[in-house]
mmCIF file of C-alpha atoms in Angstrom:
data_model
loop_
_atom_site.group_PDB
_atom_site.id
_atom_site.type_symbol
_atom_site.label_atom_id
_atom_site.label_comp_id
_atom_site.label_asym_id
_atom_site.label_seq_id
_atom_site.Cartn_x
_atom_site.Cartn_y
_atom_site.Cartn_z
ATOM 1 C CA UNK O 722 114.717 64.830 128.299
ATOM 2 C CA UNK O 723 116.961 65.707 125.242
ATOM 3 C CA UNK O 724 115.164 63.241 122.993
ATOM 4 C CA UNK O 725 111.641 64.357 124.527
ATOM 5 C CA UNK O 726 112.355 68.397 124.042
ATOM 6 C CA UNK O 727 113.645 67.345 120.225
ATOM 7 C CA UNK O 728 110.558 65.710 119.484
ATOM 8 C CA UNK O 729 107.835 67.812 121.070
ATOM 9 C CA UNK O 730 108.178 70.624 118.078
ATOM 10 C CA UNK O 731 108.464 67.749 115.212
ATOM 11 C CA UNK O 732 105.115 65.935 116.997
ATOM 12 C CA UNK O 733 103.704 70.152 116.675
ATOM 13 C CA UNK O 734 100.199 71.152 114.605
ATOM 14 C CA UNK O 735 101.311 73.164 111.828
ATOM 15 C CA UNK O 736 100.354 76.941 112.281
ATOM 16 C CA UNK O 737 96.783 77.380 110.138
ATOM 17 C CA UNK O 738 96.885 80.529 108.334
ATOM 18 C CA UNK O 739 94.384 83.216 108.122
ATOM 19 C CA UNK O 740 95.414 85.968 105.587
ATOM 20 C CA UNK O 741 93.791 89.603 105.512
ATOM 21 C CA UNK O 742 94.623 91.348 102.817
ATOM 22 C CA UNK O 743 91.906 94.692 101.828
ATOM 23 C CA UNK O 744 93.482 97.961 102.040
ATOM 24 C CA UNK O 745 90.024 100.147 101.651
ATOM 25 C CA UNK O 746 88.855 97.959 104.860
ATOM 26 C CA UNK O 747 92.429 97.512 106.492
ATOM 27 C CA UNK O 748 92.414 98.487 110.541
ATOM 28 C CA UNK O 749 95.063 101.538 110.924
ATOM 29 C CA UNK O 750 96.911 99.767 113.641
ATOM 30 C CA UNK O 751 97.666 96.349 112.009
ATOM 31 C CA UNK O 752 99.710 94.879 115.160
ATOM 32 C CA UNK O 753 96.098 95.904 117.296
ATOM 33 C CA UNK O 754 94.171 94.297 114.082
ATOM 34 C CA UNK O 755 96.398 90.803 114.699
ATOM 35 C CA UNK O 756 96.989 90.942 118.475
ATOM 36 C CA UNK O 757 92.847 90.910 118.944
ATOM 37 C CA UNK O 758 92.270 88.423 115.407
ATOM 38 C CA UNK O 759 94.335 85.997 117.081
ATOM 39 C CA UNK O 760 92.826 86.168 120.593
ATOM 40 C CA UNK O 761 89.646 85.405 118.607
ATOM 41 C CA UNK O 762 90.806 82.916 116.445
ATOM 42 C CA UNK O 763 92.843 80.652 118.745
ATOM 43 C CA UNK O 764 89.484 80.005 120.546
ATOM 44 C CA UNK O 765 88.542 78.172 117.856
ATOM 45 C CA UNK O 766 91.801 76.329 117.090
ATOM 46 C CA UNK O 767 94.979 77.118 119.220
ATOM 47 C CA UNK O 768 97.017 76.385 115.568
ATOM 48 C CA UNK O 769 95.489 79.243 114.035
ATOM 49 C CA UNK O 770 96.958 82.795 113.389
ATOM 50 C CA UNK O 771 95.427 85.615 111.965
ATOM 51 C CA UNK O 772 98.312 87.622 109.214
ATOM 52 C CA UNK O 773 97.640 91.603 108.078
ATOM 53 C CA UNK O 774 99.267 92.598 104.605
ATOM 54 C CA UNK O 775 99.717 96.227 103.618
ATOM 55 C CA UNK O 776 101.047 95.590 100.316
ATOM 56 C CA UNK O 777 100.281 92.756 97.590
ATOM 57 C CA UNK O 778 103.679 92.290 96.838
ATOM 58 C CA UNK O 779 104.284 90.828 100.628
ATOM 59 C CA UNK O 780 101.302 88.883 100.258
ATOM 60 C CA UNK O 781 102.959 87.250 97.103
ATOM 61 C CA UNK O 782 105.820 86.503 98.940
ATOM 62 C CA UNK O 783 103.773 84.881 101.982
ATOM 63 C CA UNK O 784 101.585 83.023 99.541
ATOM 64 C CA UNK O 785 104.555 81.389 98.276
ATOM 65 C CA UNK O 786 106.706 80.733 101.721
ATOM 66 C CA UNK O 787 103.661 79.418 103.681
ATOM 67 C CA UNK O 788 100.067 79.041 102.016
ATOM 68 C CA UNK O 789 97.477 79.865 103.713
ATOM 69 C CA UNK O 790 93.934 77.396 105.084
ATOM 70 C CA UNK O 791 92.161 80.787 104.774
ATOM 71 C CA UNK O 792 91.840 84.334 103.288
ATOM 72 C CA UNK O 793 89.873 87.639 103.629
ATOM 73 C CA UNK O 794 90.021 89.320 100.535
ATOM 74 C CA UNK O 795 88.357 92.042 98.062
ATOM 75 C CA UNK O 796 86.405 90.497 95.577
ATOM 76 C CA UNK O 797 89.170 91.539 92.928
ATOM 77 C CA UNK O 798 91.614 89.359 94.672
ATOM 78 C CA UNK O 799 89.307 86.433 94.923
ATOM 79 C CA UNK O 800 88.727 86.756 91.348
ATOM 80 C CA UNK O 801 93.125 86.576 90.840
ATOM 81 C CA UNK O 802 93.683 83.981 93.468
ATOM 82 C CA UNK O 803 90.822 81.250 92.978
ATOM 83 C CA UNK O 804 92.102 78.982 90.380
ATOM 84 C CA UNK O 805 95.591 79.716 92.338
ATOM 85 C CA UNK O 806 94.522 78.837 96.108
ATOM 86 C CA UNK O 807 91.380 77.042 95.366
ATOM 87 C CA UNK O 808 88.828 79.483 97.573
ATOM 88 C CA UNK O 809 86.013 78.506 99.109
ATOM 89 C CA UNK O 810 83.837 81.834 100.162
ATOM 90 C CA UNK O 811 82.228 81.420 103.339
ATOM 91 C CA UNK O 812 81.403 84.918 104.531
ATOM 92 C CA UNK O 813 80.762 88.378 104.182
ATOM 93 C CA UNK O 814 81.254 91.114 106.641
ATOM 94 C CA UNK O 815 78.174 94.023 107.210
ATOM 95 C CA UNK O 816 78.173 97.462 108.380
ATOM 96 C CA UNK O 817 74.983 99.363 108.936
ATOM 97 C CA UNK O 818 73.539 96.805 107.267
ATOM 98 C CA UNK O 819 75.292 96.816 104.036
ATOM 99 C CA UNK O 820 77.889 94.870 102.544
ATOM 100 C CA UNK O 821 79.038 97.109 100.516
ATOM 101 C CA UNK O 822 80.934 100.883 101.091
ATOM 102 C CA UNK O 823 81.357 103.812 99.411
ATOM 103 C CA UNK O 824 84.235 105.889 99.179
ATOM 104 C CA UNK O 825 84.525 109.713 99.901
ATOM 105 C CA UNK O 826 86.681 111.900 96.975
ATOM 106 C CA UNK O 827 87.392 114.993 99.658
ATOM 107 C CA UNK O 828 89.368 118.093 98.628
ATOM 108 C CA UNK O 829 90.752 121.236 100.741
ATOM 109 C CA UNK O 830 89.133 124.095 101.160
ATOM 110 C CA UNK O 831 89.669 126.346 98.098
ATOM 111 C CA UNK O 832 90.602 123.871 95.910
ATOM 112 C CA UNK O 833 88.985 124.577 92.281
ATOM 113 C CA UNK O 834 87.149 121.219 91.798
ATOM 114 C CA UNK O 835 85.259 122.619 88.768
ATOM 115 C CA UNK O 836 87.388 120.253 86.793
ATOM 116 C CA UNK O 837 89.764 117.603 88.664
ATOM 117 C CA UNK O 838 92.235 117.056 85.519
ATOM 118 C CA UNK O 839 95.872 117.792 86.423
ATOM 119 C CA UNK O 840 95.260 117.541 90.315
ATOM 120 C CA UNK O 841 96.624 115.233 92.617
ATOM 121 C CA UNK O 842 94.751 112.392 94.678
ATOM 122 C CA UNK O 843 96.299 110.108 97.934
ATOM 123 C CA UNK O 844 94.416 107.020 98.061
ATOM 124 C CA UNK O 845 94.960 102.889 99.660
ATOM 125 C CA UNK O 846 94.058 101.897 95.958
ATOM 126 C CA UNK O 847 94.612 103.381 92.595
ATOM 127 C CA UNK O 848 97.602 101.775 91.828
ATOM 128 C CA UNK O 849 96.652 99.871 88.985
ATOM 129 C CA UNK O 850 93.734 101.576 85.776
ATOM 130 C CA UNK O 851 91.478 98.923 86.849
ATOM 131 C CA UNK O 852 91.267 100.219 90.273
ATOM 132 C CA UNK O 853 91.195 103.556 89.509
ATOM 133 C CA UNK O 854 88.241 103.063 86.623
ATOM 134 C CA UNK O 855 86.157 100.992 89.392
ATOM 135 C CA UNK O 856 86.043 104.253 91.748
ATOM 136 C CA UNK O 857 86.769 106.949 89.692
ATOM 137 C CA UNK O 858 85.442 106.141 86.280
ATOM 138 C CA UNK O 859 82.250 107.468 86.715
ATOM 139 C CA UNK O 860 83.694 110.762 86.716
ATOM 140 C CA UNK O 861 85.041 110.555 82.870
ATOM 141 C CA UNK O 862 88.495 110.597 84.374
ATOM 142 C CA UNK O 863 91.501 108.282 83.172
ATOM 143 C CA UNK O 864 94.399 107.348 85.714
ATOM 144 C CA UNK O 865 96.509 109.522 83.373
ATOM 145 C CA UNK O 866 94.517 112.223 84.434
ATOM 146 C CA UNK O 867 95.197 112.364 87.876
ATOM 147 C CA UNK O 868 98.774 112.607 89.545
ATOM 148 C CA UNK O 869 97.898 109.410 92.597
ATOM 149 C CA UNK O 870 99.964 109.136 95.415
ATOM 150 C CA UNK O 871 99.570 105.532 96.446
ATOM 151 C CA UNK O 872 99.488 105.093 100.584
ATOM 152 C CA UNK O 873 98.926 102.496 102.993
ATOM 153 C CA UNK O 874 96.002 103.826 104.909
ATOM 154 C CA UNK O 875 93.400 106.365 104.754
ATOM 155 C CA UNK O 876 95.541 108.392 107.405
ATOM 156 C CA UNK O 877 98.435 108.972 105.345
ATOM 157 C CA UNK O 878 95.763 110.192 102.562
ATOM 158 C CA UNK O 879 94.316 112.544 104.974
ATOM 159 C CA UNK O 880 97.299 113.783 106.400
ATOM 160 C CA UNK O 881 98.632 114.172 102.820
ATOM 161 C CA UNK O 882 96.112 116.313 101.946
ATOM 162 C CA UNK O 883 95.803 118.527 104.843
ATOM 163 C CA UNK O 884 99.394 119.350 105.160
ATOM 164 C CA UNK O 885 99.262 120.553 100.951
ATOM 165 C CA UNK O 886 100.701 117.216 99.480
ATOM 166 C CA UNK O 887 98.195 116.625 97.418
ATOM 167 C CA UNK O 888 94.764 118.847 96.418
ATOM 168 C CA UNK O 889 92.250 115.238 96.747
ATOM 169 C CA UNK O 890 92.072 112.231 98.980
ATOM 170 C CA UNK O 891 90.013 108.885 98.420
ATOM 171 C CA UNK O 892 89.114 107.823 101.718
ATOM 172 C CA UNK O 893 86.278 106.075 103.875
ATOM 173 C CA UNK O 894 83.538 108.027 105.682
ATOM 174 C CA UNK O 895 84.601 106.240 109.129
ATOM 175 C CA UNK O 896 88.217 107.167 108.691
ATOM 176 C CA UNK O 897 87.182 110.664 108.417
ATOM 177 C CA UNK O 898 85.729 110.537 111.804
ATOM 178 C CA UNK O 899 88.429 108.971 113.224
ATOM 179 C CA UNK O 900 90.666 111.534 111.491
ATOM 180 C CA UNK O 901 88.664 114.103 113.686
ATOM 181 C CA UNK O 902 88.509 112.195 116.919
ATOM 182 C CA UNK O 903 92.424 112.254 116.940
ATOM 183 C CA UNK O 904 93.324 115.033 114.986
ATOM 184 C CA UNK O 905 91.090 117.349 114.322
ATOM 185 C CA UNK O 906 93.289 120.265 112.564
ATOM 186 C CA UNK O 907 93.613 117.897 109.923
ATOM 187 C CA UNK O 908 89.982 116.780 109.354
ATOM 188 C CA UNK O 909 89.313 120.760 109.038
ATOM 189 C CA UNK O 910 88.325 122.562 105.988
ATOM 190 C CA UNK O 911 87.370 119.050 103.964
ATOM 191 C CA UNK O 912 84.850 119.610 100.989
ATOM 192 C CA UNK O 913 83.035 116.184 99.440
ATOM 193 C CA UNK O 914 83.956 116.339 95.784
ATOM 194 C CA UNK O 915 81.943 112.829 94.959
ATOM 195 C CA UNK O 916 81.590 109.637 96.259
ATOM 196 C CA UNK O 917 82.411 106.050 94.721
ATOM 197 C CA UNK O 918 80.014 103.620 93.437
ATOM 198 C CA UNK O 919 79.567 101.075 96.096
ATOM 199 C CA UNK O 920 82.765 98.469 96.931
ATOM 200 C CA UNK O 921 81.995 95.042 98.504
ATOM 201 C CA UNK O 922 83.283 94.059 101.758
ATOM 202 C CA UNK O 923 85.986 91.583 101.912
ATOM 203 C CA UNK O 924 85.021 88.329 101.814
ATOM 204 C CA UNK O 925 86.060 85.125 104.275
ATOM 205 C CA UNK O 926 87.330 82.607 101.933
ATOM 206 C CA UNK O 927 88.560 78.741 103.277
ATOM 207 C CA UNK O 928 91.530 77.577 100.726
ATOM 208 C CA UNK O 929 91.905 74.218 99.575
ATOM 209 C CA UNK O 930 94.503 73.359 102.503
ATOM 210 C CA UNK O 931 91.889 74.034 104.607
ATOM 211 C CA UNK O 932 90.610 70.716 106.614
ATOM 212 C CA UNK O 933 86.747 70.372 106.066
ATOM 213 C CA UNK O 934 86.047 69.881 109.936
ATOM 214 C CA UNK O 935 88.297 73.345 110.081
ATOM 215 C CA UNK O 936 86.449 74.955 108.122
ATOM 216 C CA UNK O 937 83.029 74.332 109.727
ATOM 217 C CA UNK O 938 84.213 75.512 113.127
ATOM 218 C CA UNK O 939 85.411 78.790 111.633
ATOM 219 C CA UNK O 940 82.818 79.869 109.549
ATOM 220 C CA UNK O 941 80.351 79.213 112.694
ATOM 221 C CA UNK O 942 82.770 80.913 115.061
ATOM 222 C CA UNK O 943 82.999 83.511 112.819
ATOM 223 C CA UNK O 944 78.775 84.071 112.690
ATOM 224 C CA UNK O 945 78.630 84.146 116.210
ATOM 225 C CA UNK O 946 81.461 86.337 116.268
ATOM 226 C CA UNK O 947 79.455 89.036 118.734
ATOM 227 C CA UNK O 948 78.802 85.611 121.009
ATOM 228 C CA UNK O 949 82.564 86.448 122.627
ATOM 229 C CA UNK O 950 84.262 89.429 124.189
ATOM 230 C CA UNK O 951 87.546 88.490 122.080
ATOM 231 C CA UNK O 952 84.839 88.546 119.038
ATOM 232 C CA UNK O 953 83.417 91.417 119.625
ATOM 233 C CA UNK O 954 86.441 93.300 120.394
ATOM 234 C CA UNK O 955 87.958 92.078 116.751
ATOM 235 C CA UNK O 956 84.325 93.422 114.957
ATOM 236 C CA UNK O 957 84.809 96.997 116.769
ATOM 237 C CA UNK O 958 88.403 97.019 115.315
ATOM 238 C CA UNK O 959 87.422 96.306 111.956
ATOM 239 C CA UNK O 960 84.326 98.481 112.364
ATOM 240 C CA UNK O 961 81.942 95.736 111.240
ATOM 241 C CA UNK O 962 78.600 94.609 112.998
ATOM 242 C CA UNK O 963 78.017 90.884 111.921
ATOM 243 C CA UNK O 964 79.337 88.366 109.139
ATOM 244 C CA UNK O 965 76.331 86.446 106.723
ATOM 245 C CA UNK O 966 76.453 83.848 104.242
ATOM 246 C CA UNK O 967 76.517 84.646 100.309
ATOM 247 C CA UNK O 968 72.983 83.273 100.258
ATOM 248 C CA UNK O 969 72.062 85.284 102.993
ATOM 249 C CA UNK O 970 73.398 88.369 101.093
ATOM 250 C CA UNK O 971 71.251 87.397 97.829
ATOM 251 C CA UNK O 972 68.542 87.065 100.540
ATOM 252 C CA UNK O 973 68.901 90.537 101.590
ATOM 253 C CA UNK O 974 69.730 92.146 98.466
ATOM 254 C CA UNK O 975 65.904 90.579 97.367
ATOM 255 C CA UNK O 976 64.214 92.249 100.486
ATOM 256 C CA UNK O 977 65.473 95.124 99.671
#
């Protein structure tokens, strides 16, 4: 019995790895996020576990200490971790039909926005003057121009900005409703200052630990994700309808 319980772990599948790392797209409840990507996930292999990141820095850490077989990540972070991981992109996530979002630049009530120099902005991602440039550029504004409070979620942005933290917040339509569902003294007074040019979804990537049989199962599970209550339950949570193909997004992008 001693020799049999010793073994069984040693004789174990290795956990498969599914990172998710995209604050702009980031469920607000990241225990809810993994709880219901796992129940999905483990239908299609009971090795594989979905893992949330807030911050890049603890993605780092977990790229290092136990690579991944996938990732779902921004296009910027595809672009930093190919060569690195080896990705594979399999597929994109739509909303309303669109795989792309636009961000909402909201300010309080009484706020001069006449010129937005010397204010100060919460947002999930303006750390970096790439970042900022890709949202905010198109108003002629520099990083330097802008005092950014960097937060994990759209909450903290607009809870930042209605209790007089900051004067602007950078945050998604949806979380604005959400905002009002649960709080709605908070979501009061809000003025729309501009909106972002559009920002991709995420994007399903396999890495190249990823077993080619694995990968197959994963990216089909993941098409018929709305096939499954455990699917469908992990779509409403990340507020998207259905996952396509990059050639099916070409496709559509040519209809339209």
């Amino acid at each position: 019995l001693a020799i049999m319980l010793i073994a069984g772990p040693a004789d174990a599948a290795p956990t498969q790895w599914i990172f998710h790392f995209h604050p702009d797209t980031a469920p607000v409840r990241a225990e809810r996020f993994k709880a219901a990507a796992d129940a999905f996930v483990q239908r299609i292999d009971p090795n594989l576990r979905v893992q949330p990141f807030r911050h890049e820095r603890d993605l780092l850490r977990a790229l290092r200490d136990k690579p991944p077989a996938f990732v779902i990540l921004g296009p910027r972070h595809i672009r930093r971790y190919r060569t690195r991981l080896g990705l594979l992109p399999l597929l994109v996530p739509v909303r309303h039909g669109r795989t792309a979002f636009k961000k909402r630049l909201l300010a309080r009530e009484g706020v001069d926005t006449r010129t937005l120099k010397g204010l100060s902005v919460a947002a999930t991602s303006l750390r970096t003057g790439a970042e900022f440039t890709a949202q905010l550029g198109h108003l002629k504004l520099e990083r330097e121009d802008l005092s950014v409070m960097s937060v994990s979620k759209d909450a903290d942005a607009l809870l930042a900005l209605a209790l007089h933290r900051v004067e602007l917040a950078l945050v998604r339509p949806e979380s604005v409703e959400r905002m009002r569902q649960l709080h709605q003294s908070a979501a009061r007074g809000l003025v729309l200052v501009d909106t972002t040019p559009p920002m991709p979804h995420p994007v399903l990537c396999a890495t190249r630990r990823a077993d080619p049989a694995l990968v197959k199962r994963v990216a089909a599970a993941f098409r018929d994700v709305a096939e499954s209550a455990s699917g469908r339950r992990l779509m409403r949570i990340l507020v998207f309808d259905r996952w396509i193909t990059p050639e099916d997004q070409t496709g559509e992008r040519r209809q339209r």
